[in-house]
PDB file of C-alpha atoms and ligand atoms in Angstrom:
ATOM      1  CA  UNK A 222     141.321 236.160  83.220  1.00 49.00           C
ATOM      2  CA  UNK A 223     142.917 233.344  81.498  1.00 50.00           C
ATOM      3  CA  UNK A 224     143.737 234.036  77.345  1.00 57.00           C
ATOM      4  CA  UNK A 225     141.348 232.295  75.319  1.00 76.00           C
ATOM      5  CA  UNK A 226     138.883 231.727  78.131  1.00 86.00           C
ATOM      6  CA  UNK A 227     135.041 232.864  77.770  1.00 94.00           C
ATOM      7  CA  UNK A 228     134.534 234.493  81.232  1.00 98.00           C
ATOM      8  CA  UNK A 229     132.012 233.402  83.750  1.00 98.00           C
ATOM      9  CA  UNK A 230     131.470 235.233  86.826  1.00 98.00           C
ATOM     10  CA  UNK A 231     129.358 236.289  89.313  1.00 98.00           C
ATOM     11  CA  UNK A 232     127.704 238.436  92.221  1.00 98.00           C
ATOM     12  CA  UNK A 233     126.597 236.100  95.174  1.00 98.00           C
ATOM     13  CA  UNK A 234     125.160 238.237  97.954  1.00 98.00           C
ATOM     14  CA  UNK A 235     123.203 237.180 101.233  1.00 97.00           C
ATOM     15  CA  UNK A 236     119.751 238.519 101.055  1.00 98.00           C
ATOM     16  CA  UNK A 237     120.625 239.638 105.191  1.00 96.00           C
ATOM     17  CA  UNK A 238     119.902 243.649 104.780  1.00 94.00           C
ATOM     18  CA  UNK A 239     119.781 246.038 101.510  1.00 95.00           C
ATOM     19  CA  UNK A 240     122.880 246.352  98.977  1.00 95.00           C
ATOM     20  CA  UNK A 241     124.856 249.083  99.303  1.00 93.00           C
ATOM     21  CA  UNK A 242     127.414 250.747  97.575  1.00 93.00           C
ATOM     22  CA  UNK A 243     130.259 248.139  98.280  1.00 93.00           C
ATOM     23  CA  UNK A 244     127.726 245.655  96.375  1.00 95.00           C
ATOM     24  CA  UNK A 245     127.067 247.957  93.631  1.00 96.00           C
ATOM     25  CA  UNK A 246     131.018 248.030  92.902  1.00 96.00           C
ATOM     26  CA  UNK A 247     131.472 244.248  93.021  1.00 97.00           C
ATOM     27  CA  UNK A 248     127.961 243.446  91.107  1.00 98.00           C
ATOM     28  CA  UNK A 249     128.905 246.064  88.267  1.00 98.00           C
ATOM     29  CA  UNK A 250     132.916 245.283  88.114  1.00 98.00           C
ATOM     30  CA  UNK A 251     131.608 241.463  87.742  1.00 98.00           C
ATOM     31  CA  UNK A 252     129.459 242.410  84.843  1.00 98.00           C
ATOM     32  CA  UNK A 253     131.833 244.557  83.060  1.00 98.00           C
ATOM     33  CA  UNK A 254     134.491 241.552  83.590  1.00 98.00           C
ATOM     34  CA  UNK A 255     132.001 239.807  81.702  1.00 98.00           C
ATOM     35  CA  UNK A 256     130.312 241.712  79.478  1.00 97.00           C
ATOM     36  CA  UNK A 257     133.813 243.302  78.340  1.00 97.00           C
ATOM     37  CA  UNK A 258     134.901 239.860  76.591  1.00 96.00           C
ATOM     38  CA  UNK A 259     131.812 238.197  76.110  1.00 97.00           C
ATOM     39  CA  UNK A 260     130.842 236.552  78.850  1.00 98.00           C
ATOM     40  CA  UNK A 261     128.346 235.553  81.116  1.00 98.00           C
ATOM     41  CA  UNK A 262     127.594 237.352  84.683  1.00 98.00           C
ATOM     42  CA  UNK A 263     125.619 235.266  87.014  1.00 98.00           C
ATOM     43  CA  UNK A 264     123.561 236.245  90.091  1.00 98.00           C
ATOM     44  CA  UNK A 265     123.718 233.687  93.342  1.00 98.00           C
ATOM     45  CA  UNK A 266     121.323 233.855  96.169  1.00 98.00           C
ATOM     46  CA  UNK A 267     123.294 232.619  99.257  1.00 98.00           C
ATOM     47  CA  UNK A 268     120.850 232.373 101.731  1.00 98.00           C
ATOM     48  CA  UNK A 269     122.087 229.261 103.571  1.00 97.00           C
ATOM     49  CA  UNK A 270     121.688 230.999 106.960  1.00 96.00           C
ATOM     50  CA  UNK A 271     117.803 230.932 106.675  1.00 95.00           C
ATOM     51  CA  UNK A 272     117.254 232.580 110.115  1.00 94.00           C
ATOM     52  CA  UNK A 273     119.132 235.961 109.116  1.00 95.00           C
ATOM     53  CA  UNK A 274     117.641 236.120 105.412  1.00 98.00           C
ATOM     54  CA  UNK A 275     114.550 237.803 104.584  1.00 97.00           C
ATOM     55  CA  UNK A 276     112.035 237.335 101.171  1.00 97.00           C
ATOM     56  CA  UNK A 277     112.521 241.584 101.055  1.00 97.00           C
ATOM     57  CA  UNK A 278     116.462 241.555 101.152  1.00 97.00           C
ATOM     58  CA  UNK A 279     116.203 238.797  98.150  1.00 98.00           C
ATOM     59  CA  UNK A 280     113.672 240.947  96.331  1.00 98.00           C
ATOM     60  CA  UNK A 281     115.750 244.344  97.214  1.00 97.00           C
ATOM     61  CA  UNK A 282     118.469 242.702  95.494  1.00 98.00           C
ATOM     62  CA  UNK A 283     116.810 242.139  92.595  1.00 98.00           C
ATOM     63  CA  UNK A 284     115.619 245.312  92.022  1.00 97.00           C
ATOM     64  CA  UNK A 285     118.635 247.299  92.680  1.00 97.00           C
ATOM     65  CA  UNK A 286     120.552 245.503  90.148  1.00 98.00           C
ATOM     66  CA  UNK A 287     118.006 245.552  87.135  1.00 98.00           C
ATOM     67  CA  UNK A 288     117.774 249.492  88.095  1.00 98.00           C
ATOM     68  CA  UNK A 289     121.770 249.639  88.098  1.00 98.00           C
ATOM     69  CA  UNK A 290     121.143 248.461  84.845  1.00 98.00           C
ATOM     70  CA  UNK A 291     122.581 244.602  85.051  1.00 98.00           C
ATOM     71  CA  UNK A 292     120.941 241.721  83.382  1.00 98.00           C
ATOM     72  CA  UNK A 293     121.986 237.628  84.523  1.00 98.00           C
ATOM     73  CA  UNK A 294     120.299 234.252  83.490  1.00 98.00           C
ATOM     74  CA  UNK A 295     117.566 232.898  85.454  1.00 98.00           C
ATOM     75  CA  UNK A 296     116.183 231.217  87.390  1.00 98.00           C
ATOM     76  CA  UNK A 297     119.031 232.517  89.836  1.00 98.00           C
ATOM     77  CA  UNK A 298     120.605 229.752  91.736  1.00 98.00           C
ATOM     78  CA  UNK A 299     119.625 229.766  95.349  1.00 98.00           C
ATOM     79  CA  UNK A 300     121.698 228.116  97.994  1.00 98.00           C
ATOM     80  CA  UNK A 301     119.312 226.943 100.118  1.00 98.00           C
ATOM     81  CA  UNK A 302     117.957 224.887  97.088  1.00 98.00           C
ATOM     82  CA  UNK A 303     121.224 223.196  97.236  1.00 98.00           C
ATOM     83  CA  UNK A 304     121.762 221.345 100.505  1.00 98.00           C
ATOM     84  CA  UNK A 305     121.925 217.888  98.582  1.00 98.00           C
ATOM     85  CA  UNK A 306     124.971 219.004  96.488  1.00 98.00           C
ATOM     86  CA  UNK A 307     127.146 220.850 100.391  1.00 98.00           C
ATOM     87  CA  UNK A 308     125.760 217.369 101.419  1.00 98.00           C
ATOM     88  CA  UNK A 309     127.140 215.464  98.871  1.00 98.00           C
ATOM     89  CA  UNK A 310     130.555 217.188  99.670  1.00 98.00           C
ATOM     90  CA  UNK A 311     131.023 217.092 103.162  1.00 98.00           C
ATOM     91  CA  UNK A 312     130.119 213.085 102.964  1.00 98.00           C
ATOM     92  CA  UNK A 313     132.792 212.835 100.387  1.00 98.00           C
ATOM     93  CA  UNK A 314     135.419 214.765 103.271  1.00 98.00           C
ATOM     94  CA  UNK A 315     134.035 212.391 105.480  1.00 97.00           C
ATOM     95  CA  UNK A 316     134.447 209.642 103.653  1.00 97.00           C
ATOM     96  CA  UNK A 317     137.999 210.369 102.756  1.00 97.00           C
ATOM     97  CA  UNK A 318     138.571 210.394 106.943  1.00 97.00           C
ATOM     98  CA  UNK A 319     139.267 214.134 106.907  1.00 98.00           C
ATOM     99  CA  UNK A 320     136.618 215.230 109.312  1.00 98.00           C
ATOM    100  CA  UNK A 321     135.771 214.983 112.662  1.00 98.00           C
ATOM    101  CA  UNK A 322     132.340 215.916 115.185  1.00 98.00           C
ATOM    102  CA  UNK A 323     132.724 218.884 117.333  1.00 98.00           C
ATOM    103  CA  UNK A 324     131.019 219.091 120.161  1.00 97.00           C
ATOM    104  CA  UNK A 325     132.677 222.924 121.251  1.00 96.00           C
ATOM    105  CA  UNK A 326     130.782 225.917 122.257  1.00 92.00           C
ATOM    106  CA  UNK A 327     132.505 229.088 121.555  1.00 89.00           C
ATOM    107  CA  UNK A 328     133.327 229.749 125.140  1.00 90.00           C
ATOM    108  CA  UNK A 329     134.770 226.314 125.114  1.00 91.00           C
ATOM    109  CA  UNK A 330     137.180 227.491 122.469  1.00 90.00           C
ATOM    110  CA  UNK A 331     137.673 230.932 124.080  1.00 88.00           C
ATOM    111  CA  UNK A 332     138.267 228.898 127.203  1.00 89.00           C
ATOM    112  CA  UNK A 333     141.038 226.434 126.037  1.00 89.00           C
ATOM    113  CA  UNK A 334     142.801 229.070 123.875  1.00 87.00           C
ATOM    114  CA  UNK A 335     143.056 231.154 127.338  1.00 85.00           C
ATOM    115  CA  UNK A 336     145.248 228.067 128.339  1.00 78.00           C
ATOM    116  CA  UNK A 337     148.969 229.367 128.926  1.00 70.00           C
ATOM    117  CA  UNK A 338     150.062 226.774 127.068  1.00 64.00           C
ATOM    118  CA  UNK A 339     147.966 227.174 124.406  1.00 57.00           C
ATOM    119  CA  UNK A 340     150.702 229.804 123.053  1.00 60.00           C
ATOM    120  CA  UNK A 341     150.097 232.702 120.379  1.00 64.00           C
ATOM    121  CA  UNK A 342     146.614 233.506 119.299  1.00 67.00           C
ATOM    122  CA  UNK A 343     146.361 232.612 115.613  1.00 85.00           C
ATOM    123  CA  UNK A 344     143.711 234.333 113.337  1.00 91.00           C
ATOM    124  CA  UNK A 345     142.345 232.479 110.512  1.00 93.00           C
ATOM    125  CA  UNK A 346     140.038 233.177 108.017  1.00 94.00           C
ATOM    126  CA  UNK A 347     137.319 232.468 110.161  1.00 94.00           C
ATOM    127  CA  UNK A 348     138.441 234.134 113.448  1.00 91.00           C
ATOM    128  CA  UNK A 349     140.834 232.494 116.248  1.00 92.00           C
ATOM    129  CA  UNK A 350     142.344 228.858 115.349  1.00 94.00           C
ATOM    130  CA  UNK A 351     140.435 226.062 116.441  1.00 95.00           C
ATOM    131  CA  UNK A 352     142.716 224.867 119.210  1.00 93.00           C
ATOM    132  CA  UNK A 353     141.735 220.952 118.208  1.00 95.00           C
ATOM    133  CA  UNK A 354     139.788 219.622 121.007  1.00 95.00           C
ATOM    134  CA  UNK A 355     137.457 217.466 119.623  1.00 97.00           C
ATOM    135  CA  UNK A 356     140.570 216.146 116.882  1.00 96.00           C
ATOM    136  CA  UNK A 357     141.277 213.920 118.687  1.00 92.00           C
ATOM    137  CA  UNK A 358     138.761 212.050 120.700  1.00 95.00           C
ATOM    138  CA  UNK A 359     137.720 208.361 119.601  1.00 94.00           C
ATOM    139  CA  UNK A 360     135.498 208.254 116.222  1.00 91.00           C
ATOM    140  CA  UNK A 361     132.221 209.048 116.660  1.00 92.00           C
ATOM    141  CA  UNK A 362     128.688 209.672 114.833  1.00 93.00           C
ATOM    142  CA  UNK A 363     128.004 213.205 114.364  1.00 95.00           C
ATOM    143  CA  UNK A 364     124.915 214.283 116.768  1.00 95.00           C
ATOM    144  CA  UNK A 365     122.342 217.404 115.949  1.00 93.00           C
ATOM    145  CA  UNK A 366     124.169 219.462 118.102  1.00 95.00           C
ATOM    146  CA  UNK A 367     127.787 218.754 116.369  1.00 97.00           C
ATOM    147  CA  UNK A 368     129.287 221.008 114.410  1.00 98.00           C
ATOM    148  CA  UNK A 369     131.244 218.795 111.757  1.00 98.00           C
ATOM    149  CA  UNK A 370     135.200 220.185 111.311  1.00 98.00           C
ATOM    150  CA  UNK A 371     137.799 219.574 108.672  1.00 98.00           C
ATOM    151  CA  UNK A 372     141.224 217.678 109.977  1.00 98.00           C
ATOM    152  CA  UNK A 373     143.559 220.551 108.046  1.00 97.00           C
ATOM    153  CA  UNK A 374     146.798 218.657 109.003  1.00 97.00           C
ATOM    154  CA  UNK A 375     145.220 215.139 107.409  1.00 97.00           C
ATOM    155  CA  UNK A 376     144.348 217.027 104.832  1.00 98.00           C
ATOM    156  CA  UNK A 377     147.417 219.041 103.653  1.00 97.00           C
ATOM    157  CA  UNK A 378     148.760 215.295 104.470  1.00 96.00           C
ATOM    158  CA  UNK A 379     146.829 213.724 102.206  1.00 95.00           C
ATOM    159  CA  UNK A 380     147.771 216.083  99.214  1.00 95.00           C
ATOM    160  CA  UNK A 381     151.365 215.274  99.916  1.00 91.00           C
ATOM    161  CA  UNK A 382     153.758 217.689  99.044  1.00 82.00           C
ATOM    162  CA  UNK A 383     151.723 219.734  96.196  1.00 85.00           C
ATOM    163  CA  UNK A 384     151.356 223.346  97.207  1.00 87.00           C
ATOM    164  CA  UNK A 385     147.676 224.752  96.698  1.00 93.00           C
ATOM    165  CA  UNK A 386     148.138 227.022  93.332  1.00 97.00           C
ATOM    166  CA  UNK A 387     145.648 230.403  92.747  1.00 98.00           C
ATOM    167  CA  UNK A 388     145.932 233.424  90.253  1.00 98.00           C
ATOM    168  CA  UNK A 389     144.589 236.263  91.554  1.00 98.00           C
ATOM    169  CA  UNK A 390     143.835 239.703  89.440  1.00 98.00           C
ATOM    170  CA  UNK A 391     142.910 242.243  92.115  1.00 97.00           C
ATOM    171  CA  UNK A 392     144.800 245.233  92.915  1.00 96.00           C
ATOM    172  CA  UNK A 393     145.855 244.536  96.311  1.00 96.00           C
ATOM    173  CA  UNK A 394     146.969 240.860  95.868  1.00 96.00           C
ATOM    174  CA  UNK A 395     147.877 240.441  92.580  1.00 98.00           C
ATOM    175  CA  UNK A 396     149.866 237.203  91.108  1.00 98.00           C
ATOM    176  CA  UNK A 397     150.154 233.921  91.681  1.00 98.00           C
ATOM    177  CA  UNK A 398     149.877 232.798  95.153  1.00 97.00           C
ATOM    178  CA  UNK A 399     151.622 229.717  95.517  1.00 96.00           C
ATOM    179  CA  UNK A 400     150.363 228.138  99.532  1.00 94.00           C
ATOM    180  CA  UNK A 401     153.048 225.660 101.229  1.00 94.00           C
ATOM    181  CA  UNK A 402     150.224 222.773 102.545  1.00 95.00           C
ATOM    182  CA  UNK A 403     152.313 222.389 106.026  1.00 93.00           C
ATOM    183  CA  UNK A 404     151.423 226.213 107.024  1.00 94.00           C
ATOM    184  CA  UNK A 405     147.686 225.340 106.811  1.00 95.00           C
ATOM    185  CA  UNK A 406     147.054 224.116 110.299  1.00 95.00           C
ATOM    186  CA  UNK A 407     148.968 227.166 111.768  1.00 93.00           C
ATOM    187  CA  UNK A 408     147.523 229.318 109.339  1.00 94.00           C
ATOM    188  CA  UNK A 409     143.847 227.786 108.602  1.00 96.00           C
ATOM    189  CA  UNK A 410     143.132 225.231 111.472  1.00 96.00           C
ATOM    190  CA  UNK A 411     140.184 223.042 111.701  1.00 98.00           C
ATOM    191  CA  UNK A 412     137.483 224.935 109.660  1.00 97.00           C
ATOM    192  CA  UNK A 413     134.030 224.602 110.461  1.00 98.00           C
ATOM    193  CA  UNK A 414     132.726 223.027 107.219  1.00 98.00           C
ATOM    194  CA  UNK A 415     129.250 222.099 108.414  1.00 98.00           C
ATOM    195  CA  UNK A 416     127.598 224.386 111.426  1.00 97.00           C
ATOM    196  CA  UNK A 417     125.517 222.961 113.855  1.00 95.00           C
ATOM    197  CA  UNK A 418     123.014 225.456 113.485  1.00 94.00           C
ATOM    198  CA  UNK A 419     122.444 225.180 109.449  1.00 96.00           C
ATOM    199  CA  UNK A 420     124.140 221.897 108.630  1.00 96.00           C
ATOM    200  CA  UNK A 421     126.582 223.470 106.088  1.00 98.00           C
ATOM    201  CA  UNK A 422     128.868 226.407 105.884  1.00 98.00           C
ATOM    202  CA  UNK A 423     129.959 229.492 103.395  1.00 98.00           C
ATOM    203  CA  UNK A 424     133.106 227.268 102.434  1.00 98.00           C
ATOM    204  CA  UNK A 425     131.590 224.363 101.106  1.00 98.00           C
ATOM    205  CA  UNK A 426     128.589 226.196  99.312  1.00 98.00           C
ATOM    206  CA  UNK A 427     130.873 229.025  97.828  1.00 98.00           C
ATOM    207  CA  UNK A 428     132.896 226.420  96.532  1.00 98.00           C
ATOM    208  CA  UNK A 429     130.645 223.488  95.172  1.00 98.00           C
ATOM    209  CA  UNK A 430     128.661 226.346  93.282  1.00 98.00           C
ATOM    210  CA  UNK A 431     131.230 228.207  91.726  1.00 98.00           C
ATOM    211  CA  UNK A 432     132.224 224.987  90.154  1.00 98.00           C
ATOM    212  CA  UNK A 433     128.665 224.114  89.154  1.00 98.00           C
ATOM    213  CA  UNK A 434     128.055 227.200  87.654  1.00 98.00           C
ATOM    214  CA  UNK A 435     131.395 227.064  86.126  1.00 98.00           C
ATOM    215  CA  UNK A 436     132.813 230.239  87.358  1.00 98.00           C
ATOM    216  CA  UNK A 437     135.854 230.803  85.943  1.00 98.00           C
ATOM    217  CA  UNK A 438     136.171 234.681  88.048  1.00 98.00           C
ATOM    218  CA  UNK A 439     135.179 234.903  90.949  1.00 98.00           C
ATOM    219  CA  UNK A 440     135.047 238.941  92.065  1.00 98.00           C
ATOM    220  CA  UNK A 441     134.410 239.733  95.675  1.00 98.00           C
ATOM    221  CA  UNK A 442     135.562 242.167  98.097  1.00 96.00           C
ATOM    222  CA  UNK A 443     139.394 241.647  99.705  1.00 96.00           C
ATOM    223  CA  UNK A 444     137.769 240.712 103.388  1.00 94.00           C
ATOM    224  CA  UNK A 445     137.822 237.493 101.599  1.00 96.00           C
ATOM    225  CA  UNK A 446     141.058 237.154 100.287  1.00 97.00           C
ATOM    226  CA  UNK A 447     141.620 234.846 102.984  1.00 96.00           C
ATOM    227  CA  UNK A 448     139.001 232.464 102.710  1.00 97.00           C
ATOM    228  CA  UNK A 449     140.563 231.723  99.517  1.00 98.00           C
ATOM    229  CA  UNK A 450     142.949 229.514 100.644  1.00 97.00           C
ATOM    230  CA  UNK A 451     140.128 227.524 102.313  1.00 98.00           C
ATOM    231  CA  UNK A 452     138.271 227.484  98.812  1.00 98.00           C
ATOM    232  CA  UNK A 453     141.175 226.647  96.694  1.00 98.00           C
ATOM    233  CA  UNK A 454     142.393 223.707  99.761  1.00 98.00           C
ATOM    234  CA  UNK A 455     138.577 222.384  99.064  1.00 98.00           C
ATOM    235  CA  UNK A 456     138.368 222.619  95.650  1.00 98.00           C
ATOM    236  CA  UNK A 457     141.939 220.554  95.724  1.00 97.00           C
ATOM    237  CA  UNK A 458     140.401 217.888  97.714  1.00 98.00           C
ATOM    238  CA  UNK A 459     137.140 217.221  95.720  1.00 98.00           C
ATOM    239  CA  UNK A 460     138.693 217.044  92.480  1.00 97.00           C
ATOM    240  CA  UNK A 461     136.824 220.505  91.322  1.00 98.00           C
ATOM    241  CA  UNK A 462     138.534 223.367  89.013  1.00 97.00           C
ATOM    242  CA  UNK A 463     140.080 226.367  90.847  1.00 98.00           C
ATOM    243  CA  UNK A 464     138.809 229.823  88.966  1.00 98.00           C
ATOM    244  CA  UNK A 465     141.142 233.102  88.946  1.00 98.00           C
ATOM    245  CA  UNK A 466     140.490 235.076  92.221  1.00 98.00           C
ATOM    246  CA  UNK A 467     139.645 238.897  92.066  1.00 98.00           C
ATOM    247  CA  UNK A 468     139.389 240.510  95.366  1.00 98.00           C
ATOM    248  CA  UNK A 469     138.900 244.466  94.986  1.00 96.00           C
ATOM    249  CA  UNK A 470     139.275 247.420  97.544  1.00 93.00           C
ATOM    250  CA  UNK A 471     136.518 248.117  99.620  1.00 90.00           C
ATOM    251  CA  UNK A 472     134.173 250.748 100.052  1.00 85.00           C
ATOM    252  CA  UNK A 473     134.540 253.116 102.488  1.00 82.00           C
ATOM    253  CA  UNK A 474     132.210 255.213 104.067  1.00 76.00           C
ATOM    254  CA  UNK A 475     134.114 259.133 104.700  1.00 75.00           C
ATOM    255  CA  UNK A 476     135.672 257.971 107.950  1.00 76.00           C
ATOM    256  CA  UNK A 477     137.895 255.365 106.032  1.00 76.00           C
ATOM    257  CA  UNK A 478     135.670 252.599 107.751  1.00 78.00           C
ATOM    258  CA  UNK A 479     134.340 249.738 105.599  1.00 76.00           C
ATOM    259  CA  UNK A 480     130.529 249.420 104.626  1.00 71.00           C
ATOM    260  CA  UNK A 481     128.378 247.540 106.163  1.00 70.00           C
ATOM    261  CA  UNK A 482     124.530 246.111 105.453  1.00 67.00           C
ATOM    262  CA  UNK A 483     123.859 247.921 108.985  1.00 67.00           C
ATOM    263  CA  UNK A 484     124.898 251.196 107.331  1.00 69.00           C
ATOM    264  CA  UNK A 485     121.612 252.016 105.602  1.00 72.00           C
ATOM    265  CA  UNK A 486     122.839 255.764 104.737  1.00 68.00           C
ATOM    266  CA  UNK A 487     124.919 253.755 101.832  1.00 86.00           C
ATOM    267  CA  UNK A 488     122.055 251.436 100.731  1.00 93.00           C
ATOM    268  CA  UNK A 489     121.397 251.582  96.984  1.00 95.00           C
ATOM    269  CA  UNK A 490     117.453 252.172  97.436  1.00 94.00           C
ATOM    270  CA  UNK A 491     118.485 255.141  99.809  1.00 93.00           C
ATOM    271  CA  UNK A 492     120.099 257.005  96.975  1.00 94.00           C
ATOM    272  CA  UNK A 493     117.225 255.560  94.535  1.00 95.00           C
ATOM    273  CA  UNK A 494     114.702 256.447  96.926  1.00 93.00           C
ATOM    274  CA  UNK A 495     116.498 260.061  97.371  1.00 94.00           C
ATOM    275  CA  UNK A 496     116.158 260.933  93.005  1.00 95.00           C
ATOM    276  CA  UNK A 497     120.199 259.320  92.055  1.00 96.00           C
ATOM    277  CA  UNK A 498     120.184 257.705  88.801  1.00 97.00           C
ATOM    278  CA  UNK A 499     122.513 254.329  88.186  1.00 97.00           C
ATOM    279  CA  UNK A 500     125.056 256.333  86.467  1.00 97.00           C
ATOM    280  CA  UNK A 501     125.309 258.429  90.027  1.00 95.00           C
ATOM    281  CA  UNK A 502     126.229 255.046  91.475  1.00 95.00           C
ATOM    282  CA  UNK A 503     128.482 253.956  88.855  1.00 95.00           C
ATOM    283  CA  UNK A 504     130.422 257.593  89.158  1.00 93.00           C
ATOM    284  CA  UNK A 505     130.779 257.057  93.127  1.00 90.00           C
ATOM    285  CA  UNK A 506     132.272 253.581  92.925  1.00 91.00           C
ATOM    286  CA  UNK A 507     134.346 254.729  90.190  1.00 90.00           C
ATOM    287  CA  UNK A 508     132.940 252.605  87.550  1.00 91.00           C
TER     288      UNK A 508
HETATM  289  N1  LIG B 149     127.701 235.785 100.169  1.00 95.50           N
HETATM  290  C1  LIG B 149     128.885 236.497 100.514  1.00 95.50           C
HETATM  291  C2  LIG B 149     128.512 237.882 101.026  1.00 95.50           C
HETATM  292  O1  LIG B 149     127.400 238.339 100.802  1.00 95.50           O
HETATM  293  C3  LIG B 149     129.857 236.657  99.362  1.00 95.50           C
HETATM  294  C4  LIG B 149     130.499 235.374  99.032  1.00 95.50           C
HETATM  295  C5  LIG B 149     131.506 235.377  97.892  1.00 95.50           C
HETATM  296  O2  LIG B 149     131.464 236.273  97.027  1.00 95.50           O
HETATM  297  O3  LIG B 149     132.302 234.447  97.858  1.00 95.50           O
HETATM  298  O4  LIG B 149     129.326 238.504 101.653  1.00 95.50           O
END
């Protein structure tokens, strides 16, 4: 965290299943950020994929975090409250001629990446690189069943030759990552900044609402260290403030594999439910 800076960060977890421990160690390490100099820890609601989320999940997550003992400001922002501000954003992409309809399903892109020529499979943040299909075709208005991307290359061009700047604090990553602009479209691609399905994406909400809320932190766990790039690329382009990035290790469950919301053995209201107190969780997360 930046000298002289009052902190500002937060937990923003999709009410899709019950919390588990992995939350519990990036909920309380936000707070004690926080709380430690000050600050103010926020909650965020993402629930911009409606379909998956559930009232219970949201009210779950509640609960497990006032019984771990965390307090945050409310009313609690919730994403799917915010479509006018994603909105907002992606017209101001558009209107800066950086995006473009897409009209691919995903065995489309599995298809054309299966092309010989089509080279070495990249992996972005968001799985395989768009291999640009739709790019290319004349202008068009979007349609229902679009999914809207972002041009990377016009993008990066359109920044010139600044290189996209972020601190980060976490263990694994720490320092200043400093992003060459060219590598984006081998590195990135065409991000999906609007799906079909919902009309917006993780990218553009993450990123509008940390810089409403004025997060100057933002904690999560290091499977999103790469989306990062994305965020900070986005922030560049709508003239919004890039926070300090802290991605932390996650937790595993005794076979060295990663939690998941599936894995209900390591779901906070198991071990309530089962007589642990919060201090039980803070002592297994190491907090
Ligand atoms: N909503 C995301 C999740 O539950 C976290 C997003 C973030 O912290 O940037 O995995």
């Amino acid at each position: 965290m930046a000298g002289g800076v009052i902190p500002v960060t937060r937990f923003a977890p999709s009410p899709t299943g019950l919390l588990h421990l992995g939350h519990a160690y990036s909920a309380l390490l936000a707070f004690k950020q926080a709380k430690s100099q000050n600050g103010t820890f926020l909650l965020r609601i993402e629930d911009i994929d409606q379909p998956r989320c559930k009232p219970e999940f949201e009210q779950a997550i509640y609960d497990d975090l006032a019984w771990l003992g965390l307090t945050w400001p409310t009313p609690v922002m919730r994403q799917s409250d915010r479509r006018t501000a994603y909105d907002a954003a992606l017209k101001r992409l558009t209107d800066m001629g950086l995006t473009y309809p897409c009209s691919c399903t995903r065995g489309d892109i599995r298809a054309a990446l299966s092309a010989p020529q089509e080279g070495a499979r990249m992996i972005g943040p968001d799985g395989p690189i768009y291999p640009g299909t739709c790019r290319d075709l004349p202008p068009r208005a979007p349609k229902d069943t679009d999914a809207i991307r972002l041009n990377i290359a016009r993008a990066a061009e359109r920044l010139g030759d600044q290189n996209l700047i972020f601190t980060e604090t976490g263990p694994i990553h720490t320092g200043t990552h400093d992003i060459d602009l060219s590598t984006l479209p081998d590195t990135v691609g065409d991000i999906v900044l609007a799906r079909r399905d919902i009309g917006t994406s993780y990218h553009i909400a993450v990123t509008v609402d940390d810089a409403a809320q004025g997060v100057t932190t933002v904690t999560r766990g290091a499977d999103l260290f790469a989306a990062t790039t994305v965020h900070v690329l986005l922030q560049r382009l709508l003239g919004l403030p890039t926070p300090t990035y802290h991605h932390h290790d996650l937790i595993r469950d005794d076979a060295g594999k990663r939690l998941a919301k599936r894995d209900d053995a390591r779901a906070i209201a198991k071990y309530r439910a089962d007589g642990a107190a919060p201090a039980d969780i803070r002592a297994l997360v190491g907090l």
